[in-house]
Every structure is written in structure tokens, then in C-alpha cells.
PDB file of C-alpha atoms in Angstrom:
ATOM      1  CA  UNK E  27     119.147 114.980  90.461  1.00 95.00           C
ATOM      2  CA  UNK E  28     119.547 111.670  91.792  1.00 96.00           C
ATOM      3  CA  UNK E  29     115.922 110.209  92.721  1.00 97.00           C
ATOM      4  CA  UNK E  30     114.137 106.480  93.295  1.00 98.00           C
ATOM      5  CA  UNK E  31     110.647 106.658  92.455  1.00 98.00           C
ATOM      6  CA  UNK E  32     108.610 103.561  93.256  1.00 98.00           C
ATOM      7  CA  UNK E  33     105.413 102.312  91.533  1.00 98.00           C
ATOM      8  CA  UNK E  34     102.974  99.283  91.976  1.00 98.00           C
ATOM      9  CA  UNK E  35     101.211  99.665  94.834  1.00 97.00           C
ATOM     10  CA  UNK E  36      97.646  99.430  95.236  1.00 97.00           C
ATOM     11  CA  UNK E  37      94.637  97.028  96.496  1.00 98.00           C
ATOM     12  CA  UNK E  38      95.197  93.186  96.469  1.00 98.00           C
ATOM     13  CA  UNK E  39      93.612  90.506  97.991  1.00 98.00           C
ATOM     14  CA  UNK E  40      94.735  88.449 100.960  1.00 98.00           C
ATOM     15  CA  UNK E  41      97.100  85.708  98.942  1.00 98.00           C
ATOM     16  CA  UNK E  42      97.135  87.752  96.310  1.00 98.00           C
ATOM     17  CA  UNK E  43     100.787  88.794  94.251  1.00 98.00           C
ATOM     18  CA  UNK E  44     101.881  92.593  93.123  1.00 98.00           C
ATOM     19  CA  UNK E  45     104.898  93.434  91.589  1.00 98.00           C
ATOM     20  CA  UNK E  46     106.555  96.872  92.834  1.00 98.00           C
ATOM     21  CA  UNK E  47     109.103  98.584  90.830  1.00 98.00           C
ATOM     22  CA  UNK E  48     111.694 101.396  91.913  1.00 98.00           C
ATOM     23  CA  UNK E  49     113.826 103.171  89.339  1.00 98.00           C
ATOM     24  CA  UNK E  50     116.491 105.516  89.624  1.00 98.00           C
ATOM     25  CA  UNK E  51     118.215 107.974  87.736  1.00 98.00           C
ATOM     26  CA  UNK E  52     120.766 110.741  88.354  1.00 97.00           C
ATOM     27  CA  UNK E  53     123.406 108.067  89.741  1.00 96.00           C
ATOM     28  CA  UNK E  54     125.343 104.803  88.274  1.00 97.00           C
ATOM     29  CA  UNK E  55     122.379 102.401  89.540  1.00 97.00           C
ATOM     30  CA  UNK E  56     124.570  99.469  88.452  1.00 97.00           C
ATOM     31  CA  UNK E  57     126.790 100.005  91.337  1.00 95.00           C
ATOM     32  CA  UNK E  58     124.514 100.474  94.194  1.00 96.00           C
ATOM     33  CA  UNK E  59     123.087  97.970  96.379  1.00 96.00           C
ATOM     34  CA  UNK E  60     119.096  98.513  96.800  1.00 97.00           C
ATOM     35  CA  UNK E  61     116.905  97.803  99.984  1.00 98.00           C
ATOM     36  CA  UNK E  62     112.932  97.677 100.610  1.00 98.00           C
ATOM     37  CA  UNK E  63     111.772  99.015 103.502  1.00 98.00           C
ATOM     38  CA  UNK E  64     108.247  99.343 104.670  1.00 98.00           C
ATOM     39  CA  UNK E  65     105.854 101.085 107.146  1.00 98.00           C
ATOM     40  CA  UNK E  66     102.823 100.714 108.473  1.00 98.00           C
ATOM     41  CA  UNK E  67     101.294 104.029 108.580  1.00 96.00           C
ATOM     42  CA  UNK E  68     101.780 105.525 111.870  1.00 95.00           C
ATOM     43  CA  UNK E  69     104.274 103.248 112.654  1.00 97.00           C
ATOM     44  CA  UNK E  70     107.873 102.608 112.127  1.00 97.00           C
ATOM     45  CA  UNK E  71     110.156 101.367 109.683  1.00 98.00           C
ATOM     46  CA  UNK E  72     110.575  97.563 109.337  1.00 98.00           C
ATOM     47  CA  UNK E  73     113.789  96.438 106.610  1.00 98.00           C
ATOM     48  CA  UNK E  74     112.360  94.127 103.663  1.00 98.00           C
ATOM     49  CA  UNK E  75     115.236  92.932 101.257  1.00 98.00           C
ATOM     50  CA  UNK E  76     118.338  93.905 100.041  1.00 97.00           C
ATOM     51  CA  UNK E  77     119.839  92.989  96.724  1.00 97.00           C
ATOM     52  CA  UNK E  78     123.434  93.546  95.467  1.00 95.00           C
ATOM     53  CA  UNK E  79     124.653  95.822  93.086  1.00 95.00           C
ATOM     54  CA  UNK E  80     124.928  92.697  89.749  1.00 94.00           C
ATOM     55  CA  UNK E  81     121.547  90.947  91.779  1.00 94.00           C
ATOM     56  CA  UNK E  82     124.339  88.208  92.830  1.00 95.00           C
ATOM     57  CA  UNK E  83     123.226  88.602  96.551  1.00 95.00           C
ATOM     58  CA  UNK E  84     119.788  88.691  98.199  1.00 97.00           C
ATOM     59  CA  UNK E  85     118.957  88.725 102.030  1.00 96.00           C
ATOM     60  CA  UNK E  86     115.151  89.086 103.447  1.00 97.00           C
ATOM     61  CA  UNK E  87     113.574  89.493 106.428  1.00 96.00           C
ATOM     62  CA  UNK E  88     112.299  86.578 107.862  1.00 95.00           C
ATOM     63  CA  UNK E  89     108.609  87.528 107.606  1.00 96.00           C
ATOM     64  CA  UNK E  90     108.716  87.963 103.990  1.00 98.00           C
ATOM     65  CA  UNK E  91     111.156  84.864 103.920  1.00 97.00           C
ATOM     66  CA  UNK E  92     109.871  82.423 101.066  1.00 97.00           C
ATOM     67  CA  UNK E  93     106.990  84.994  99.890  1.00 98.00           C
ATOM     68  CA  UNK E  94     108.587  87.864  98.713  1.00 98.00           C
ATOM     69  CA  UNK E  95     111.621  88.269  95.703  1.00 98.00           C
ATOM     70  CA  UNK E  96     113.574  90.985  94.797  1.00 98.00           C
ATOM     71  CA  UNK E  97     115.211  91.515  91.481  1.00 98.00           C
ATOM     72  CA  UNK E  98     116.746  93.881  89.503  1.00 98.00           C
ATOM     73  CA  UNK E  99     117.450  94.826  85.875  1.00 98.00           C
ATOM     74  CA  UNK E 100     120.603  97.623  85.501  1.00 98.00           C
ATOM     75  CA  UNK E 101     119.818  97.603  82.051  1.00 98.00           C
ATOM     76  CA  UNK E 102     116.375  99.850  82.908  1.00 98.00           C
ATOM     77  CA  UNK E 103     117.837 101.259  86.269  1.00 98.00           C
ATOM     78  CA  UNK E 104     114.906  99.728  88.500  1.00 98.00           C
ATOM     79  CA  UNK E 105     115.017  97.130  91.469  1.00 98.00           C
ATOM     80  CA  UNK E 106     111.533  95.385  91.729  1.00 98.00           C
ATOM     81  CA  UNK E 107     110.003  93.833  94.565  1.00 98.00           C
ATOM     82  CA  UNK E 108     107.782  90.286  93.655  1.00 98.00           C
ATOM     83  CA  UNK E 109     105.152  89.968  96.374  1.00 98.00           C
ATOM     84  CA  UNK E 110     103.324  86.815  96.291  1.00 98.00           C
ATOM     85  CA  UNK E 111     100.563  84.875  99.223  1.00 98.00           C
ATOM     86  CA  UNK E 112      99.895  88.667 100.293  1.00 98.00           C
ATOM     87  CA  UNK E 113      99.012  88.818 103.659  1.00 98.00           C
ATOM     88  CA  UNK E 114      96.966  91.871 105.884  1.00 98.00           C
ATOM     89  CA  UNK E 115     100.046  92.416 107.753  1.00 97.00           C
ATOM     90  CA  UNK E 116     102.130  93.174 104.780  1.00 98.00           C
ATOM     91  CA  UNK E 117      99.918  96.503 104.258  1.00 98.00           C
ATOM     92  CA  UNK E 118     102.158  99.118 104.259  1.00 98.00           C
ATOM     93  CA  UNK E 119     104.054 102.096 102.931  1.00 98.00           C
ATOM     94  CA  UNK E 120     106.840 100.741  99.998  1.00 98.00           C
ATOM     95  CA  UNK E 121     110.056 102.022 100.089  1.00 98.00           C
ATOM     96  CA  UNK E 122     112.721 101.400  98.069  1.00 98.00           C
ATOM     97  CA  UNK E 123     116.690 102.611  99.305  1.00 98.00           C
ATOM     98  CA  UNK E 124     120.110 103.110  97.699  1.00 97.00           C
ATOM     99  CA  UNK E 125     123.287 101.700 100.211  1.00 95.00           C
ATOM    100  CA  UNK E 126     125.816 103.965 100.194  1.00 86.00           C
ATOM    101  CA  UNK E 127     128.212 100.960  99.406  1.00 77.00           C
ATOM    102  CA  UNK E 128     131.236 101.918 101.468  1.00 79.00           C
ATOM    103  CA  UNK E 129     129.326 103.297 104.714  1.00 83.00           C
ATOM    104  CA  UNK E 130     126.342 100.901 104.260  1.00 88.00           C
ATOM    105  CA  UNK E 131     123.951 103.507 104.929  1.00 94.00           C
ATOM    106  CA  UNK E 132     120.467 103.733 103.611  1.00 97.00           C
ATOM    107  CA  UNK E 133     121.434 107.626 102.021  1.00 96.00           C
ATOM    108  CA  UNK E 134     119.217 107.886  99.523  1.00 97.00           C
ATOM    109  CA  UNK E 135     115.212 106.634  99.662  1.00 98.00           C
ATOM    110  CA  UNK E 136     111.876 107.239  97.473  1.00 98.00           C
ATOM    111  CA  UNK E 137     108.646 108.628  98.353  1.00 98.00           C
ATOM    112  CA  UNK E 138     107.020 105.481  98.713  1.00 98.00           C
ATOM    113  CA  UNK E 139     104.031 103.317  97.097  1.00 98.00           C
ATOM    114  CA  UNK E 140     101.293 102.068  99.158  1.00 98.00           C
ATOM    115  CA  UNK E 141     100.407  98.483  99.548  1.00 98.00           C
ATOM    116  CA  UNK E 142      96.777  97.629 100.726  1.00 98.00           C
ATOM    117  CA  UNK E 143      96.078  93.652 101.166  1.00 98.00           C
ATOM    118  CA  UNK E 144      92.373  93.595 102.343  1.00 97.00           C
ATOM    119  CA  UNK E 145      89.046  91.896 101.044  1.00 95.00           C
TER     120      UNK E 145
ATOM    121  CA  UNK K   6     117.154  88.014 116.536  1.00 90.00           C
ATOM    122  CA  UNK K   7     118.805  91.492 117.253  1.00 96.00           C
ATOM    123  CA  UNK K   8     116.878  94.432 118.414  1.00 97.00           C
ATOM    124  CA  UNK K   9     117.354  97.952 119.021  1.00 98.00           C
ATOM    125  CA  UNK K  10     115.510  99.575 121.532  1.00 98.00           C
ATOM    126  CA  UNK K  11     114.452 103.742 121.564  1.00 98.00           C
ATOM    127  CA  UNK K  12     112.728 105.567 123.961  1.00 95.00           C
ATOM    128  CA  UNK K  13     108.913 106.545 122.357  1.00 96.00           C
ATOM    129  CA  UNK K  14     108.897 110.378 122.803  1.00 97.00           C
ATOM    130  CA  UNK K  15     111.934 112.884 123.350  1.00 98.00           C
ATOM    131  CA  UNK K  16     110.776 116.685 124.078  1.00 97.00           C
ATOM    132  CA  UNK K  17     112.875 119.653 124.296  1.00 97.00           C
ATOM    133  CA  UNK K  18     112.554 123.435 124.090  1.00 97.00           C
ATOM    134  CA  UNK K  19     113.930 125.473 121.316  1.00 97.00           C
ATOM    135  CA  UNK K  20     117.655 126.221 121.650  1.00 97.00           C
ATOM    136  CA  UNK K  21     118.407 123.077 123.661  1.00 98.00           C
ATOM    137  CA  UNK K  22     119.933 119.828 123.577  1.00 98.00           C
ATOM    138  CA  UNK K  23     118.205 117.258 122.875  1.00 98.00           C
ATOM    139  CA  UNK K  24     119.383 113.514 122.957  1.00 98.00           C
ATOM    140  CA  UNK K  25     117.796 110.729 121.953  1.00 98.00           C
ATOM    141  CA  UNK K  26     119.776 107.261 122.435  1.00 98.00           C
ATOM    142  CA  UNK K  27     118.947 103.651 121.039  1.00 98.00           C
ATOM    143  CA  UNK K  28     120.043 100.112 122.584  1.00 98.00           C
ATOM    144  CA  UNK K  29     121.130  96.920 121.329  1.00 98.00           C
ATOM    145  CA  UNK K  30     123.685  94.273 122.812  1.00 97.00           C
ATOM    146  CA  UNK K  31     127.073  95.348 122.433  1.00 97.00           C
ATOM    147  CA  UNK K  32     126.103  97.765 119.760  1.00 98.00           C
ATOM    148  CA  UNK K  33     128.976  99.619 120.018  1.00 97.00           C
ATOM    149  CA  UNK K  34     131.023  96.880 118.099  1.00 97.00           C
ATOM    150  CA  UNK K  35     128.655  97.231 115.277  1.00 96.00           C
ATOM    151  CA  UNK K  36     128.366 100.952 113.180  1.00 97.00           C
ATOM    152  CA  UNK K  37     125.084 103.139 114.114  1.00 98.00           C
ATOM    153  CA  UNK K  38     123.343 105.001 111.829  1.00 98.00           C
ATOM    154  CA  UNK K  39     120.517 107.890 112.300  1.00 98.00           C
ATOM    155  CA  UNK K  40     117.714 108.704 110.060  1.00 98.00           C
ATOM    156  CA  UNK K  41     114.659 111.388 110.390  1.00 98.00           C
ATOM    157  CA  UNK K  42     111.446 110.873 109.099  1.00 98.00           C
ATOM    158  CA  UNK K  43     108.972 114.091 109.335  1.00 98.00           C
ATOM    159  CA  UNK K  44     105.027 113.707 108.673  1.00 96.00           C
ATOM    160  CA  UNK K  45     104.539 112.287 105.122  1.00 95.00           C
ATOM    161  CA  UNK K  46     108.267 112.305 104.190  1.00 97.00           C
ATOM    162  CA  UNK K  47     110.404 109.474 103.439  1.00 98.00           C
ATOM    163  CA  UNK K  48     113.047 108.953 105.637  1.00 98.00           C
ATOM    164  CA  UNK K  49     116.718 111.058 105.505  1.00 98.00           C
ATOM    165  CA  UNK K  50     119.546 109.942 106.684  1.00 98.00           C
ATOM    166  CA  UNK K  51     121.353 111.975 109.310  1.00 98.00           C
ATOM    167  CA  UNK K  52     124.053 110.120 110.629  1.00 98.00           C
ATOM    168  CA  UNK K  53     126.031 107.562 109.472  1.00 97.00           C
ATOM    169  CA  UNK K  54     128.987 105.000 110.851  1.00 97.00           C
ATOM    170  CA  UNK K  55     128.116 106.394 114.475  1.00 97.00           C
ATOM    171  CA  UNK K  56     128.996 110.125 113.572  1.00 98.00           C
ATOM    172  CA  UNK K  57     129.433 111.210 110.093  1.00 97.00           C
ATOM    173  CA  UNK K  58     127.390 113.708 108.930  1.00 97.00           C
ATOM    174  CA  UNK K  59     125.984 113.270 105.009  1.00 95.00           C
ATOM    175  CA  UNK K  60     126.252 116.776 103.245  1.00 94.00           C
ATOM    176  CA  UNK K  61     123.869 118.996 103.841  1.00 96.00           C
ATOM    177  CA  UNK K  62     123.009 117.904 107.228  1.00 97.00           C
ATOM    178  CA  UNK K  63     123.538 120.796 109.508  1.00 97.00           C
ATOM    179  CA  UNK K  64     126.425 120.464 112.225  1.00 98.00           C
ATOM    180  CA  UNK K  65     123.757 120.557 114.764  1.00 98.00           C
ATOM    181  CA  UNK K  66     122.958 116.855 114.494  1.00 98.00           C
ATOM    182  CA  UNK K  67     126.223 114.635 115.993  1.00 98.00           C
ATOM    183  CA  UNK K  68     126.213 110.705 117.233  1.00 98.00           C
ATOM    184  CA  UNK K  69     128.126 108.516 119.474  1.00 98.00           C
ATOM    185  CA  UNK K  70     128.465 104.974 120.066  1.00 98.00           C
ATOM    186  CA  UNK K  71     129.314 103.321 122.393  1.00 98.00           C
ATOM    187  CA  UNK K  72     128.823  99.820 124.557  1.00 97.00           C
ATOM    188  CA  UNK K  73     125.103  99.066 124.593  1.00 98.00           C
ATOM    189  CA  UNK K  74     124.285 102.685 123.327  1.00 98.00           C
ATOM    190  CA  UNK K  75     124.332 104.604 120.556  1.00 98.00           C
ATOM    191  CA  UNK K  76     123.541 108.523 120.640  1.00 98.00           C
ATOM    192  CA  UNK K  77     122.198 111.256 118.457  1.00 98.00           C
ATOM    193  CA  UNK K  78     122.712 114.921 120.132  1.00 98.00           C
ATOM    194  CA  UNK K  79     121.213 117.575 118.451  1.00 98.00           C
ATOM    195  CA  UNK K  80     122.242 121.078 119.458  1.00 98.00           C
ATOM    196  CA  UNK K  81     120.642 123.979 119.692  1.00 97.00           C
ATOM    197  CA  UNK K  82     117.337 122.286 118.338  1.00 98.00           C
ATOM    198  CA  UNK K  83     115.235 123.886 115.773  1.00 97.00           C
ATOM    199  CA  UNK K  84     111.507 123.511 115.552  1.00 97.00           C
ATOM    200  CA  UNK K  85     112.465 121.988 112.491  1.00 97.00           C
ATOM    201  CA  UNK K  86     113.922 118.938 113.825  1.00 98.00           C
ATOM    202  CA  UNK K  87     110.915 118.016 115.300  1.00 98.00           C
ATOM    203  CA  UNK K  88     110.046 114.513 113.454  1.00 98.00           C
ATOM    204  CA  UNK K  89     110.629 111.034 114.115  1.00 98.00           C
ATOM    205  CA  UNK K  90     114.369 109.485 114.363  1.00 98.00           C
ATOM    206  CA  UNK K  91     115.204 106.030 113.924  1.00 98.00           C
ATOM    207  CA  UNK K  92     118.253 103.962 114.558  1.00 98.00           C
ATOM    208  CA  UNK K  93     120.062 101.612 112.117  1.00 98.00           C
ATOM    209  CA  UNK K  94     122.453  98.624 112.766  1.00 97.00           C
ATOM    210  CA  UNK K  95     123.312  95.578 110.622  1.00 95.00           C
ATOM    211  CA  UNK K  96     123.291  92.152 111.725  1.00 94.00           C
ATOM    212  CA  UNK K  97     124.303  89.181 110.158  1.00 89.00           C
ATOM    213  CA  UNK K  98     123.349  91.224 106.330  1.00 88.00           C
ATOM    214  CA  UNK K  99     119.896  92.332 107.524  1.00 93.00           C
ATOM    215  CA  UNK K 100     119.290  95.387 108.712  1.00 96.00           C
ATOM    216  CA  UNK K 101     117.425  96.292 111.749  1.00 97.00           C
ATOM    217  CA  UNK K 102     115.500  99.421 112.810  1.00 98.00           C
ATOM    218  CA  UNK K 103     114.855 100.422 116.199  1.00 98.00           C
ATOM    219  CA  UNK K 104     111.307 101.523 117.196  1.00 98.00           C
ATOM    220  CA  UNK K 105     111.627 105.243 116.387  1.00 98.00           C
ATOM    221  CA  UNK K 106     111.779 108.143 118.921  1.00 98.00           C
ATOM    222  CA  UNK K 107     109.222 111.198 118.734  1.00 98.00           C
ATOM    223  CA  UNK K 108     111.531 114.501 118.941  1.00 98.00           C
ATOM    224  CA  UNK K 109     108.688 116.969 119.977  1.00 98.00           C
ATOM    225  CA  UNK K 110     110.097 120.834 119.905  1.00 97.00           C
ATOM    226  CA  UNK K 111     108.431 123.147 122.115  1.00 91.00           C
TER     227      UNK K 111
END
């Protein structure tokens, strides 16, 4: 069964770091692109980061610009997500995303981890 | 920056059509994709490159795009399509989400 499950999330305090981790199985994870995306609960979805399938490539959203990192390691099928200076406005539902390479759609997504930044 | 732009609620009764369309500038030169999110789910995508349907999506759901708009039609809606939809474009290798349209059955 191909699946992402994501892990990390929790409480953190404003300009605080947390590392979140996806990994994958059921699929060649080596040749997938891989995406964050988050969401405030209740609201909708906002694109994080995107990394390429050998972690040659990186693109971010500007708000996370300079603060956030993605990485990956093919060797243990998991894309991680290096959140440092943690904000309140970067609470939010995790997700992580395969890219359907060819059609560049987001086909595949896990269940999400939460993110709390508060004091 | 680039922005799509959705209506916030869609309703329709069961057995009809329901459309729900997103806007960007000149987003028909760039590929639309469709995703539905129901009440603590993850997302699933539902339309890709402005009308192919992943498998297992029922025939039901189809899109269109087209100068400023892109379109998902769902026919003969189900009470289980009621959830939120988003649209999808790229820009410049970011992606960007539009504000997500409430599909209410009933």
C-alpha cells in the first residue's frame, strides 16, 4: 500500500525549532518529488516546500523563506521538514505530499502532524 | 504573487450539478488541478492537468480550463461529495492553493 506517514509535531515555543519527518513506503520514494503543505485548522491549505526527487532542488514559500529547510534521505524513504525561529502563525496541520512527477500533481498525501507554537 | 480565487460555499441538491470554479490571471495557460478535503481527512486529489481523472475517482467529477477560469463539474452529486475542494496551479515552482470552496449537499 503506498502511504506517507508524518511525525514530529507537537508544542514548541515561539522561536523555538522542531524537526518533522514523513516516510513512505509502498512506492520507489527515490523518484518522487515531496511537498509540505499546511493548514490551519478550519482553514485552507497553504503550500510549504518542495524538494526534488535526489534533494538537488528546493523551492519555499516566502513566509517560511530563510526559517524553514527541507531535506531528504532516500536511503530511509523519509523527507523531513527543519523548522527553526517558530512563529504563532506557523501553527498548523503538517502535511507532507508525493508529485506525481509527470502531471505535477499533489496525488498522494499523509494524515498529517500537528504543529502548536504557543507559550 | 499569483492567486487563485474560489467562491466560499457551493450548495446543491442531490442528483444535481454542481460547479464550483476558481480564478487566477490567465490561468488557462497554466494546468489546474482539483483536490477534496472532507472533515478530518487529508486532502485527495480529484482532478489533475485541468481534466484527468486519478483512478478510482468516479466519472462524476470532470474539470475545464479555460481563460481566467478553471472548472470542476460534478454530476449527479452524491451526499458524499459534500467536503471542501481546492484548486491547484503552479507558478514560477511554487505552488499555489486557492481559498477552498464549501460543496454543501442537500
Amino acid at each position: 500500500e503506498v502511504q506517507l506517514v508524518e511525525s514530529g509535531g507537537g508544542l514548541v515555543q515561539p522561536g523555538g525549532s522542531l524537526r518533522l519527518s514523513c516516510t513512505a513506503s509502498g512506492f520507489t520514494f527515490s523518484s518522487f518529488w515531496m511537498h509540505w503543505v499546511r493548514q490551519v485548522p478550519g482553514k485552507g491549505l497553504v503550500w510549504v516546500s518542495r524538494i526534488y526527487s535526489d534533494g538537488s532542488s528546493t523551492n519555499y514559500a516566502d513566509s517560511v523563506k530563510g526559517r524553514f529547510t527541507i531535506s531528504r534521505d532516500n536511503a530511509k524513504n523519509t523527507v523531513y521538514l527543519q523548522m527553526n525561529s517558530l512563529r504563532a502563525e506557523d501553527t498548523a496541520v503538517y502535511y507532507c505530499a508525493r508529485d506525481l512527477s509527470l502531471s505535477d500533481a499533489l496525488d498522494i498525501w499523509g494524515q498529517g502532524t500537528m504543529v502548536t507554537v504557543s507559550s | 504573487s499569483y492567486e487563485l480565487t474560489q467562491s466560499p460555499s457551493v450548495s446543491v441538491s442531490p442528483g444535481q450539478t454542481a460547479s464550483i470554479s476558481c480564478s487566477g490571471d490567465k490561468l488557462g495557460d497554466k494546468f489546474a488541478y482539483w483536490y477534496q478535503q472532507k472533515p478530518g481527512q487529508s486532502p485527495v486529489l480529484v482532478i489533475f492537468q485541468d481534466f484527468k481523472r486519478p483512478s478510482g475517482i468516479p466519472e462524476r467529477f470532470s474539470g475545464s480550463n479555460s481563460g481566467n477560469t478553471a472548472t470542476l463539474t460534478i454530476s449527479g452529486t452524491q451526499a458524499m461529495d459534500e467536503a471542501d475542494y481546492y484548486c491547484q496551479a503552479w507558478d514560477s515552482s511554487t505552488v499555489i492553493f486557492g481559498g477552498g470552496t464549501k460543496l454543501t449537499v442537500l
